[in-house]
mmCIF file with all atom_site columns, C-alpha atoms in Angstrom:
data_model
loop_
_atom_site.group_PDB
_atom_site.id
_atom_site.type_symbol
_atom_site.label_atom_id
_atom_site.label_alt_id
_atom_site.label_comp_id
_atom_site.label_asym_id
_atom_site.label_entity_id
_atom_site.label_seq_id
_atom_site.pdbx_PDB_ins_code
_atom_site.Cartn_x
_atom_site.Cartn_y
_atom_site.Cartn_z
_atom_site.occupancy
_atom_site.B_iso_or_equiv
_atom_site.pdbx_formal_charge
_atom_site.auth_seq_id
_atom_site.auth_comp_id
_atom_site.auth_asym_id
_atom_site.auth_atom_id
_atom_site.pdbx_PDB_model_num
ATOM 1   C CA . UNK A 1 1   ? 56.761 23.664  -44.298 1.00 68.00 ? 290 UNK A CA 1
ATOM 2   C CA . UNK A 1 2   ? 56.357 21.059  -46.991 1.00 73.00 ? 291 UNK A CA 1
ATOM 3   C CA . UNK A 1 3   ? 55.061 17.679  -45.816 1.00 79.00 ? 292 UNK A CA 1
ATOM 4   C CA . UNK A 1 4   ? 57.581 14.930  -45.112 1.00 82.00 ? 293 UNK A CA 1
ATOM 5   C CA . UNK A 1 5   ? 56.257 11.776  -46.679 1.00 88.00 ? 294 UNK A CA 1
ATOM 6   C CA . UNK A 1 6   ? 57.429 8.439   -45.357 1.00 95.00 ? 295 UNK A CA 1
ATOM 7   C CA . UNK A 1 7   ? 57.365 5.298   -47.470 1.00 95.00 ? 296 UNK A CA 1
ATOM 8   C CA . UNK A 1 8   ? 54.529 2.957   -46.485 1.00 96.00 ? 297 UNK A CA 1
ATOM 9   C CA . UNK A 1 9   ? 56.064 -0.508  -46.579 1.00 96.00 ? 298 UNK A CA 1
ATOM 10  C CA . UNK A 1 10  ? 54.184 -3.317  -48.277 1.00 96.00 ? 299 UNK A CA 1
ATOM 11  C CA . UNK A 1 11  ? 53.652 -6.915  -47.153 1.00 96.00 ? 300 UNK A CA 1
ATOM 12  C CA . UNK A 1 12  ? 55.572 -9.211  -46.830 1.00 95.00 ? 301 UNK A CA 1
ATOM 13  C CA . UNK A 1 13  ? 58.093 -6.754  -45.295 1.00 97.00 ? 302 UNK A CA 1
ATOM 14  C CA . UNK A 1 14  ? 59.217 -8.483  -42.030 1.00 97.00 ? 303 UNK A CA 1
ATOM 15  C CA . UNK A 1 15  ? 58.588 -5.347  -39.916 1.00 98.00 ? 304 UNK A CA 1
ATOM 16  C CA . UNK A 1 16  ? 54.856 -5.911  -40.512 1.00 98.00 ? 305 UNK A CA 1
ATOM 17  C CA . UNK A 1 17  ? 54.943 -9.342  -38.866 1.00 97.00 ? 306 UNK A CA 1
ATOM 18  C CA . UNK A 1 18  ? 57.075 -8.347  -35.846 1.00 98.00 ? 307 UNK A CA 1
ATOM 19  C CA . UNK A 1 19  ? 55.738 -7.328  -32.433 1.00 98.00 ? 308 UNK A CA 1
ATOM 20  C CA . UNK A 1 20  ? 56.409 -3.596  -32.012 1.00 98.00 ? 309 UNK A CA 1
ATOM 21  C CA . UNK A 1 21  ? 58.533 -2.352  -29.115 1.00 98.00 ? 310 UNK A CA 1
ATOM 22  C CA . UNK A 1 22  ? 57.180 -0.024  -26.421 1.00 98.00 ? 311 UNK A CA 1
ATOM 23  C CA . UNK A 1 23  ? 58.263 3.614   -26.582 1.00 98.00 ? 312 UNK A CA 1
ATOM 24  C CA . UNK A 1 24  ? 60.369 4.415   -23.497 1.00 97.00 ? 313 UNK A CA 1
ATOM 25  C CA . UNK A 1 25  ? 60.337 8.198   -23.749 1.00 96.00 ? 314 UNK A CA 1
ATOM 26  C CA . UNK A 1 26  ? 58.363 10.651  -25.873 1.00 97.00 ? 315 UNK A CA 1
ATOM 27  C CA . UNK A 1 27  ? 61.312 12.674  -27.165 1.00 97.00 ? 316 UNK A CA 1
ATOM 28  C CA . UNK A 1 28  ? 61.905 14.788  -30.278 1.00 97.00 ? 317 UNK A CA 1
ATOM 29  C CA . UNK A 1 29  ? 62.531 11.677  -32.361 1.00 97.00 ? 318 UNK A CA 1
ATOM 30  C CA . UNK A 1 30  ? 59.063 10.362  -31.455 1.00 98.00 ? 319 UNK A CA 1
ATOM 31  C CA . UNK A 1 31  ? 57.300 13.714  -31.975 1.00 97.00 ? 320 UNK A CA 1
ATOM 32  C CA . UNK A 1 32  ? 59.052 14.114  -35.356 1.00 97.00 ? 321 UNK A CA 1
ATOM 33  C CA . UNK A 1 33  ? 57.914 10.609  -36.311 1.00 98.00 ? 322 UNK A CA 1
ATOM 34  C CA . UNK A 1 34  ? 54.307 11.485  -35.346 1.00 98.00 ? 323 UNK A CA 1
ATOM 35  C CA . UNK A 1 35  ? 54.465 14.612  -37.550 1.00 96.00 ? 324 UNK A CA 1
ATOM 36  C CA . UNK A 1 36  ? 55.880 12.641  -40.489 1.00 97.00 ? 325 UNK A CA 1
ATOM 37  C CA . UNK A 1 37  ? 53.305 9.857   -40.034 1.00 97.00 ? 326 UNK A CA 1
ATOM 38  C CA . UNK A 1 38  ? 50.557 12.512  -39.937 1.00 96.00 ? 327 UNK A CA 1
ATOM 39  C CA . UNK A 1 39  ? 51.744 14.025  -43.235 1.00 95.00 ? 328 UNK A CA 1
ATOM 40  C CA . UNK A 1 40  ? 51.980 10.547  -44.755 1.00 95.00 ? 329 UNK A CA 1
ATOM 41  C CA . UNK A 1 41  ? 48.439 9.593   -43.669 1.00 95.00 ? 330 UNK A CA 1
ATOM 42  C CA . UNK A 1 42  ? 46.875 12.894  -44.757 1.00 93.00 ? 331 UNK A CA 1
ATOM 43  C CA . UNK A 1 43  ? 48.475 12.742  -48.204 1.00 90.00 ? 332 UNK A CA 1
ATOM 44  C CA . UNK A 1 44  ? 47.732 9.050   -48.812 1.00 86.00 ? 333 UNK A CA 1
ATOM 45  C CA . UNK A 1 45  ? 45.378 8.877   -51.794 1.00 82.00 ? 334 UNK A CA 1
ATOM 46  C CA . UNK A 1 46  ? 43.850 5.987   -53.703 1.00 72.00 ? 335 UNK A CA 1
ATOM 47  C CA . UNK A 1 47  ? 43.173 4.587   -51.255 1.00 76.00 ? 336 UNK A CA 1
ATOM 48  C CA . UNK A 1 48  ? 42.883 7.195   -48.551 1.00 85.00 ? 337 UNK A CA 1
ATOM 49  C CA . UNK A 1 49  ? 43.750 5.911   -45.106 1.00 91.00 ? 338 UNK A CA 1
ATOM 50  C CA . UNK A 1 50  ? 42.022 6.396   -41.764 1.00 95.00 ? 339 UNK A CA 1
ATOM 51  C CA . UNK A 1 51  ? 44.916 5.106   -39.668 1.00 97.00 ? 340 UNK A CA 1
ATOM 52  C CA . UNK A 1 52  ? 48.641 4.438   -39.807 1.00 98.00 ? 341 UNK A CA 1
ATOM 53  C CA . UNK A 1 53  ? 50.826 2.387   -37.471 1.00 98.00 ? 342 UNK A CA 1
ATOM 54  C CA . UNK A 1 54  ? 54.565 2.946   -36.983 1.00 98.00 ? 343 UNK A CA 1
ATOM 55  C CA . UNK A 1 55  ? 55.479 -0.536  -38.351 1.00 98.00 ? 344 UNK A CA 1
ATOM 56  C CA . UNK A 1 56  ? 53.910 0.532   -41.671 1.00 98.00 ? 345 UNK A CA 1
ATOM 57  C CA . UNK A 1 57  ? 56.645 3.175   -42.023 1.00 97.00 ? 346 UNK A CA 1
ATOM 58  C CA . UNK A 1 58  ? 59.302 0.643   -40.982 1.00 97.00 ? 347 UNK A CA 1
ATOM 59  C CA . UNK A 1 59  ? 59.504 1.715   -37.328 1.00 98.00 ? 348 UNK A CA 1
ATOM 60  C CA . UNK A 1 60  ? 58.833 -1.169  -34.964 1.00 98.00 ? 349 UNK A CA 1
ATOM 61  C CA . UNK A 1 61  ? 57.312 1.014   -32.236 1.00 98.00 ? 350 UNK A CA 1
ATOM 62  C CA . UNK A 1 62  ? 54.023 0.890   -30.325 1.00 98.00 ? 351 UNK A CA 1
ATOM 63  C CA . UNK A 1 63  ? 52.509 3.941   -31.947 1.00 98.00 ? 352 UNK A CA 1
ATOM 64  C CA . UNK A 1 64  ? 49.591 4.541   -34.280 1.00 98.00 ? 353 UNK A CA 1
ATOM 65  C CA . UNK A 1 65  ? 47.566 7.514   -35.436 1.00 98.00 ? 354 UNK A CA 1
ATOM 66  C CA . UNK A 1 66  ? 43.942 7.751   -36.560 1.00 98.00 ? 355 UNK A CA 1
ATOM 67  C CA . UNK A 1 67  ? 41.884 10.287  -38.492 1.00 96.00 ? 356 UNK A CA 1
ATOM 68  C CA . UNK A 1 68  ? 38.409 8.802   -38.808 1.00 94.00 ? 357 UNK A CA 1
ATOM 69  C CA . UNK A 1 69  ? 37.254 11.355  -41.404 1.00 91.00 ? 358 UNK A CA 1
ATOM 70  C CA . UNK A 1 70  ? 38.660 14.584  -42.908 1.00 89.00 ? 359 UNK A CA 1
ATOM 71  C CA . UNK A 1 71  ? 36.681 16.619  -40.333 1.00 92.00 ? 360 UNK A CA 1
ATOM 72  C CA . UNK A 1 72  ? 37.781 14.604  -37.289 1.00 94.00 ? 361 UNK A CA 1
ATOM 73  C CA . UNK A 1 73  ? 40.790 15.478  -35.144 1.00 95.00 ? 362 UNK A CA 1
ATOM 74  C CA . UNK A 1 74  ? 43.917 13.380  -35.529 1.00 96.00 ? 363 UNK A CA 1
ATOM 75  C CA . UNK A 1 75  ? 44.367 11.035  -32.562 1.00 98.00 ? 364 UNK A CA 1
ATOM 76  C CA . UNK A 1 76  ? 47.721 9.659   -31.380 1.00 98.00 ? 365 UNK A CA 1
ATOM 77  C CA . UNK A 1 77  ? 48.035 6.390   -29.451 1.00 98.00 ? 366 UNK A CA 1
ATOM 78  C CA . UNK A 1 78  ? 51.351 5.415   -27.804 1.00 98.00 ? 367 UNK A CA 1
ATOM 79  C CA . UNK A 1 79  ? 51.987 2.110   -25.955 1.00 98.00 ? 368 UNK A CA 1
ATOM 80  C CA . UNK A 1 80  ? 48.291 1.141   -26.119 1.00 98.00 ? 369 UNK A CA 1
ATOM 81  C CA . UNK A 1 81  ? 46.708 -1.723  -24.211 1.00 98.00 ? 370 UNK A CA 1
ATOM 82  C CA . UNK A 1 82  ? 43.399 -2.971  -25.598 1.00 97.00 ? 371 UNK A CA 1
ATOM 83  C CA . UNK A 1 83  ? 40.785 -4.752  -23.518 1.00 97.00 ? 372 UNK A CA 1
ATOM 84  C CA . UNK A 1 84  ? 37.365 -6.087  -24.500 1.00 93.00 ? 373 UNK A CA 1
ATOM 85  C CA . UNK A 1 85  ? 34.515 -5.126  -22.140 1.00 90.00 ? 374 UNK A CA 1
ATOM 86  C CA . UNK A 1 86  ? 32.969 -8.111  -20.368 1.00 90.00 ? 375 UNK A CA 1
ATOM 87  C CA . UNK A 1 87  ? 30.197 -9.731  -22.373 1.00 87.00 ? 376 UNK A CA 1
ATOM 88  C CA . UNK A 1 88  ? 31.114 -7.839  -25.568 1.00 88.00 ? 377 UNK A CA 1
ATOM 89  C CA . UNK A 1 89  ? 30.671 -10.025 -28.646 1.00 81.00 ? 378 UNK A CA 1
ATOM 90  C CA . UNK A 1 90  ? 32.256 -9.865  -32.070 1.00 83.00 ? 379 UNK A CA 1
ATOM 91  C CA . UNK A 1 91  ? 29.808 -8.321  -34.503 1.00 74.00 ? 380 UNK A CA 1
ATOM 92  C CA . UNK A 1 92  ? 28.892 -10.442 -37.503 1.00 65.00 ? 381 UNK A CA 1
ATOM 93  C CA . UNK A 1 93  ? 28.079 -8.626  -40.763 1.00 58.00 ? 382 UNK A CA 1
ATOM 94  C CA . UNK A 1 94  ? 24.463 -8.972  -41.872 1.00 55.00 ? 383 UNK A CA 1
ATOM 95  C CA . UNK A 1 95  ? 24.922 -9.454  -45.593 1.00 51.00 ? 384 UNK A CA 1
ATOM 96  C CA . UNK A 1 96  ? 28.428 -10.264 -46.856 1.00 51.00 ? 385 UNK A CA 1
ATOM 97  C CA . UNK A 1 97  ? 29.036 -8.920  -50.364 1.00 49.00 ? 386 UNK A CA 1
ATOM 98  C CA . UNK A 1 98  ? 29.062 -11.200 -53.345 1.00 48.00 ? 387 UNK A CA 1
ATOM 99  C CA . UNK A 1 99  ? 31.426 -10.809 -56.283 1.00 46.00 ? 388 UNK A CA 1
ATOM 100 C CA . UNK A 1 100 ? 31.225 -7.510  -58.092 1.00 45.00 ? 389 UNK A CA 1
ATOM 101 C CA . UNK A 1 101 ? 28.369 -6.198  -55.988 1.00 42.00 ? 390 UNK A CA 1
ATOM 102 C CA . UNK A 1 102 ? 30.791 -5.874  -53.070 1.00 44.00 ? 391 UNK A CA 1
ATOM 103 C CA . UNK A 1 103 ? 31.079 -2.185  -52.368 1.00 45.00 ? 392 UNK A CA 1
ATOM 104 C CA . UNK A 1 104 ? 32.879 -0.261  -49.672 1.00 45.00 ? 393 UNK A CA 1
ATOM 105 C CA . UNK A 1 105 ? 30.261 1.723   -47.851 1.00 41.00 ? 394 UNK A CA 1
ATOM 106 C CA . UNK A 1 106 ? 29.626 3.556   -44.626 1.00 38.00 ? 395 UNK A CA 1
ATOM 107 C CA . UNK A 1 107 ? 25.982 2.488   -44.585 1.00 36.00 ? 396 UNK A CA 1
ATOM 108 C CA . UNK A 1 108 ? 25.185 0.500   -41.451 1.00 37.00 ? 397 UNK A CA 1
ATOM 109 C CA . UNK A 1 109 ? 23.147 -2.061  -43.390 1.00 39.00 ? 398 UNK A CA 1
ATOM 110 C CA . UNK A 1 110 ? 25.949 -2.984  -45.747 1.00 52.00 ? 399 UNK A CA 1
ATOM 111 C CA . UNK A 1 111 ? 29.258 -4.529  -44.859 1.00 63.00 ? 400 UNK A CA 1
ATOM 112 C CA . UNK A 1 112 ? 32.393 -2.427  -44.730 1.00 79.00 ? 401 UNK A CA 1
ATOM 113 C CA . UNK A 1 113 ? 35.318 -4.028  -46.447 1.00 89.00 ? 402 UNK A CA 1
ATOM 114 C CA . UNK A 1 114 ? 38.514 -3.561  -44.481 1.00 94.00 ? 403 UNK A CA 1
ATOM 115 C CA . UNK A 1 115 ? 41.662 -2.555  -46.342 1.00 94.00 ? 404 UNK A CA 1
ATOM 116 C CA . UNK A 1 116 ? 45.229 -1.603  -45.475 1.00 96.00 ? 405 UNK A CA 1
ATOM 117 C CA . UNK A 1 117 ? 47.758 0.865   -46.874 1.00 95.00 ? 406 UNK A CA 1
ATOM 118 C CA . UNK A 1 118 ? 50.371 -1.930  -46.634 1.00 96.00 ? 407 UNK A CA 1
ATOM 119 C CA . UNK A 1 119 ? 48.250 -4.331  -48.714 1.00 95.00 ? 408 UNK A CA 1
ATOM 120 C CA . UNK A 1 120 ? 47.208 -2.399  -51.783 1.00 90.00 ? 409 UNK A CA 1
ATOM 121 C CA . UNK A 1 121 ? 44.023 -3.477  -53.581 1.00 92.00 ? 410 UNK A CA 1
ATOM 122 C CA . UNK A 1 122 ? 43.296 -6.255  -51.041 1.00 95.00 ? 411 UNK A CA 1
ATOM 123 C CA . UNK A 1 123 ? 40.075 -6.085  -49.007 1.00 95.00 ? 412 UNK A CA 1
ATOM 124 C CA . UNK A 1 124 ? 38.224 -8.346  -46.631 1.00 95.00 ? 413 UNK A CA 1
ATOM 125 C CA . UNK A 1 125 ? 35.395 -8.647  -44.163 1.00 91.00 ? 414 UNK A CA 1
ATOM 126 C CA . UNK A 1 126 ? 36.756 -8.692  -40.618 1.00 94.00 ? 415 UNK A CA 1
ATOM 127 C CA . UNK A 1 127 ? 34.456 -9.315  -37.674 1.00 93.00 ? 416 UNK A CA 1
ATOM 128 C CA . UNK A 1 128 ? 35.487 -6.821  -34.983 1.00 94.00 ? 417 UNK A CA 1
ATOM 129 C CA . UNK A 1 129 ? 34.235 -5.953  -31.519 1.00 95.00 ? 418 UNK A CA 1
ATOM 130 C CA . UNK A 1 130 ? 31.693 -3.110  -31.422 1.00 93.00 ? 419 UNK A CA 1
ATOM 131 C CA . UNK A 1 131 ? 33.142 -1.712  -28.179 1.00 95.00 ? 420 UNK A CA 1
ATOM 132 C CA . UNK A 1 132 ? 36.680 -1.754  -26.830 1.00 97.00 ? 421 UNK A CA 1
ATOM 133 C CA . UNK A 1 133 ? 38.568 -0.054  -24.009 1.00 97.00 ? 422 UNK A CA 1
ATOM 134 C CA . UNK A 1 134 ? 41.998 1.367   -24.734 1.00 98.00 ? 423 UNK A CA 1
ATOM 135 C CA . UNK A 1 135 ? 44.603 2.557   -22.253 1.00 98.00 ? 424 UNK A CA 1
ATOM 136 C CA . UNK A 1 136 ? 47.297 4.662   -23.946 1.00 98.00 ? 425 UNK A CA 1
ATOM 137 C CA . UNK A 1 137 ? 49.546 7.714   -23.846 1.00 98.00 ? 426 UNK A CA 1
ATOM 138 C CA . UNK A 1 138 ? 48.905 10.703  -26.111 1.00 98.00 ? 427 UNK A CA 1
ATOM 139 C CA . UNK A 1 139 ? 51.659 12.691  -27.838 1.00 97.00 ? 428 UNK A CA 1
ATOM 140 C CA . UNK A 1 140 ? 52.160 14.775  -24.674 1.00 96.00 ? 429 UNK A CA 1
ATOM 141 C CA . UNK A 1 141 ? 52.675 11.660  -22.545 1.00 97.00 ? 430 UNK A CA 1
ATOM 142 C CA . UNK A 1 142 ? 49.293 11.973  -20.803 1.00 97.00 ? 431 UNK A CA 1
ATOM 143 C CA . UNK A 1 143 ? 47.721 8.611   -19.895 1.00 98.00 ? 432 UNK A CA 1
ATOM 144 C CA . UNK A 1 144 ? 44.141 7.970   -21.033 1.00 98.00 ? 433 UNK A CA 1
ATOM 145 C CA . UNK A 1 145 ? 41.731 5.091   -20.654 1.00 98.00 ? 434 UNK A CA 1
ATOM 146 C CA . UNK A 1 146 ? 38.697 5.363   -22.942 1.00 98.00 ? 435 UNK A CA 1
ATOM 147 C CA . UNK A 1 147 ? 35.943 3.259   -24.407 1.00 97.00 ? 436 UNK A CA 1
ATOM 148 C CA . UNK A 1 148 ? 35.476 3.452   -28.181 1.00 97.00 ? 437 UNK A CA 1
ATOM 149 C CA . UNK A 1 149 ? 32.660 2.023   -30.273 1.00 94.00 ? 438 UNK A CA 1
ATOM 150 C CA . UNK A 1 150 ? 31.518 1.863   -33.868 1.00 92.00 ? 439 UNK A CA 1
ATOM 151 C CA . UNK A 1 151 ? 33.798 2.617   -36.809 1.00 93.00 ? 440 UNK A CA 1
ATOM 152 C CA . UNK A 1 152 ? 36.608 4.146   -34.709 1.00 95.00 ? 441 UNK A CA 1
ATOM 153 C CA . UNK A 1 153 ? 36.673 0.961   -32.614 1.00 96.00 ? 442 UNK A CA 1
ATOM 154 C CA . UNK A 1 154 ? 37.220 -1.037  -35.833 1.00 95.00 ? 443 UNK A CA 1
ATOM 155 C CA . UNK A 1 155 ? 40.054 1.291   -36.910 1.00 96.00 ? 444 UNK A CA 1
ATOM 156 C CA . UNK A 1 156 ? 41.722 1.000   -33.497 1.00 98.00 ? 445 UNK A CA 1
ATOM 157 C CA . UNK A 1 157 ? 41.500 -2.815  -33.562 1.00 97.00 ? 446 UNK A CA 1
ATOM 158 C CA . UNK A 1 158 ? 43.063 -2.845  -37.062 1.00 97.00 ? 447 UNK A CA 1
ATOM 159 C CA . UNK A 1 159 ? 45.933 -0.514  -36.055 1.00 98.00 ? 448 UNK A CA 1
ATOM 160 C CA . UNK A 1 160 ? 46.453 -2.301  -32.724 1.00 98.00 ? 449 UNK A CA 1
ATOM 161 C CA . UNK A 1 161 ? 46.834 -5.561  -34.669 1.00 98.00 ? 450 UNK A CA 1
ATOM 162 C CA . UNK A 1 162 ? 49.696 -3.920  -36.603 1.00 98.00 ? 451 UNK A CA 1
ATOM 163 C CA . UNK A 1 163 ? 51.566 -3.484  -33.309 1.00 98.00 ? 452 UNK A CA 1
ATOM 164 C CA . UNK A 1 164 ? 51.172 -7.237  -32.678 1.00 98.00 ? 453 UNK A CA 1
ATOM 165 C CA . UNK A 1 165 ? 52.497 -8.084  -36.148 1.00 98.00 ? 454 UNK A CA 1
ATOM 166 C CA . UNK A 1 166 ? 49.046 -9.076  -37.445 1.00 98.00 ? 455 UNK A CA 1
ATOM 167 C CA . UNK A 1 167 ? 47.689 -8.003  -40.841 1.00 98.00 ? 456 UNK A CA 1
ATOM 168 C CA . UNK A 1 168 ? 43.936 -8.117  -41.417 1.00 97.00 ? 457 UNK A CA 1
ATOM 169 C CA . UNK A 1 169 ? 43.949 -11.085 -43.888 1.00 96.00 ? 458 UNK A CA 1
ATOM 170 C CA . UNK A 1 170 ? 45.058 -13.270 -40.963 1.00 96.00 ? 459 UNK A CA 1
ATOM 171 C CA . UNK A 1 171 ? 41.851 -12.290 -39.135 1.00 95.00 ? 460 UNK A CA 1
ATOM 172 C CA . UNK A 1 172 ? 39.826 -13.025 -42.290 1.00 94.00 ? 461 UNK A CA 1
ATOM 173 C CA . UNK A 1 173 ? 41.404 -16.514 -42.526 1.00 93.00 ? 462 UNK A CA 1
ATOM 174 C CA . UNK A 1 174 ? 40.835 -17.176 -38.796 1.00 94.00 ? 463 UNK A CA 1
ATOM 175 C CA . UNK A 1 175 ? 37.173 -16.256 -39.295 1.00 93.00 ? 464 UNK A CA 1
ATOM 176 C CA . UNK A 1 176 ? 36.924 -18.325 -42.501 1.00 92.00 ? 465 UNK A CA 1
ATOM 177 C CA . UNK A 1 177 ? 35.906 -15.232 -44.435 1.00 90.00 ? 466 UNK A CA 1
ATOM 178 C CA . UNK A 1 178 ? 36.576 -13.981 -47.951 1.00 91.00 ? 467 UNK A CA 1
ATOM 179 C CA . UNK A 1 179 ? 39.295 -11.763 -49.342 1.00 95.00 ? 468 UNK A CA 1
ATOM 180 C CA . UNK A 1 180 ? 38.723 -9.521  -52.364 1.00 95.00 ? 469 UNK A CA 1
ATOM 181 C CA . UNK A 1 181 ? 40.961 -7.799  -54.885 1.00 94.00 ? 470 UNK A CA 1
ATOM 182 C CA . UNK A 1 182 ? 39.864 -4.405  -56.157 1.00 92.00 ? 471 UNK A CA 1
ATOM 183 C CA . UNK A 1 183 ? 40.212 -3.670  -59.856 1.00 90.00 ? 472 UNK A CA 1
ATOM 184 C CA . UNK A 1 184 ? 39.381 -0.351  -61.518 1.00 87.00 ? 473 UNK A CA 1
ATOM 185 C CA . UNK A 1 185 ? 36.726 -0.644  -64.221 1.00 88.00 ? 474 UNK A CA 1
ATOM 186 C CA . UNK A 1 186 ? 36.495 1.517   -67.372 1.00 89.00 ? 475 UNK A CA 1
ATOM 187 C CA . UNK A 1 187 ? 34.787 4.284   -65.342 1.00 89.00 ? 476 UNK A CA 1
ATOM 188 C CA . UNK A 1 188 ? 37.598 4.314   -62.778 1.00 84.00 ? 477 UNK A CA 1
ATOM 189 C CA . UNK A 1 189 ? 35.347 2.773   -60.135 1.00 85.00 ? 478 UNK A CA 1
ATOM 190 C CA . UNK A 1 190 ? 36.541 -0.104  -57.965 1.00 83.00 ? 479 UNK A CA 1
ATOM 191 C CA . UNK A 1 191 ? 35.040 -3.534  -58.559 1.00 89.00 ? 480 UNK A CA 1
ATOM 192 C CA . UNK A 1 192 ? 35.758 -6.378  -56.180 1.00 90.00 ? 481 UNK A CA 1
ATOM 193 C CA . UNK A 1 193 ? 36.654 -9.904  -57.170 1.00 92.00 ? 482 UNK A CA 1
ATOM 194 C CA . UNK A 1 194 ? 36.864 -12.690 -54.649 1.00 91.00 ? 483 UNK A CA 1
ATOM 195 C CA . UNK A 1 195 ? 40.331 -14.175 -54.159 1.00 91.00 ? 484 UNK A CA 1
ATOM 196 C CA . UNK A 1 196 ? 40.499 -17.956 -53.930 1.00 82.00 ? 485 UNK A CA 1
ATOM 197 C CA . UNK A 1 197 ? 42.129 -18.790 -50.583 1.00 73.00 ? 486 UNK A CA 1
#
């Protein structure tokens, strides 16, 4: 079967700023949507995505999927409720990037710039919680409650924000951080320029 690619809507599409509706029943329509979202996420290139929320494909539903890396299993989250463990603090990056030296990296010492498939070429530093607890249904309707930490916790917080109608630049502005625009240089590598806010 050839993949069914959905269009990833771009800001300022109003669906991205609306609160998504809970899914009442996991029926064929929902499972088909999950399959189409999976194809869309897996085939997203330049940039590649690690998560996709239903509002990004113009469906205002409480559903998102995550694939942390090509080797990781795809995870489905339906009607999630996110809670922050008691005493958990927002993590502050050690060394924010400056100008063109800003690089996306998975190294723990350097800051990861957060991006979004609905905001092409825009990046920012978002302070997220290291650990979160999420209660959710999987694609079979089974209820889970799990703690997540590290990079997957960041992805979940980003996708969960989508269901609340929040795009990551709003978090950057709330935290008085910087936004960057990525531009390809002559070698085809991304360079990052700060955007005046």
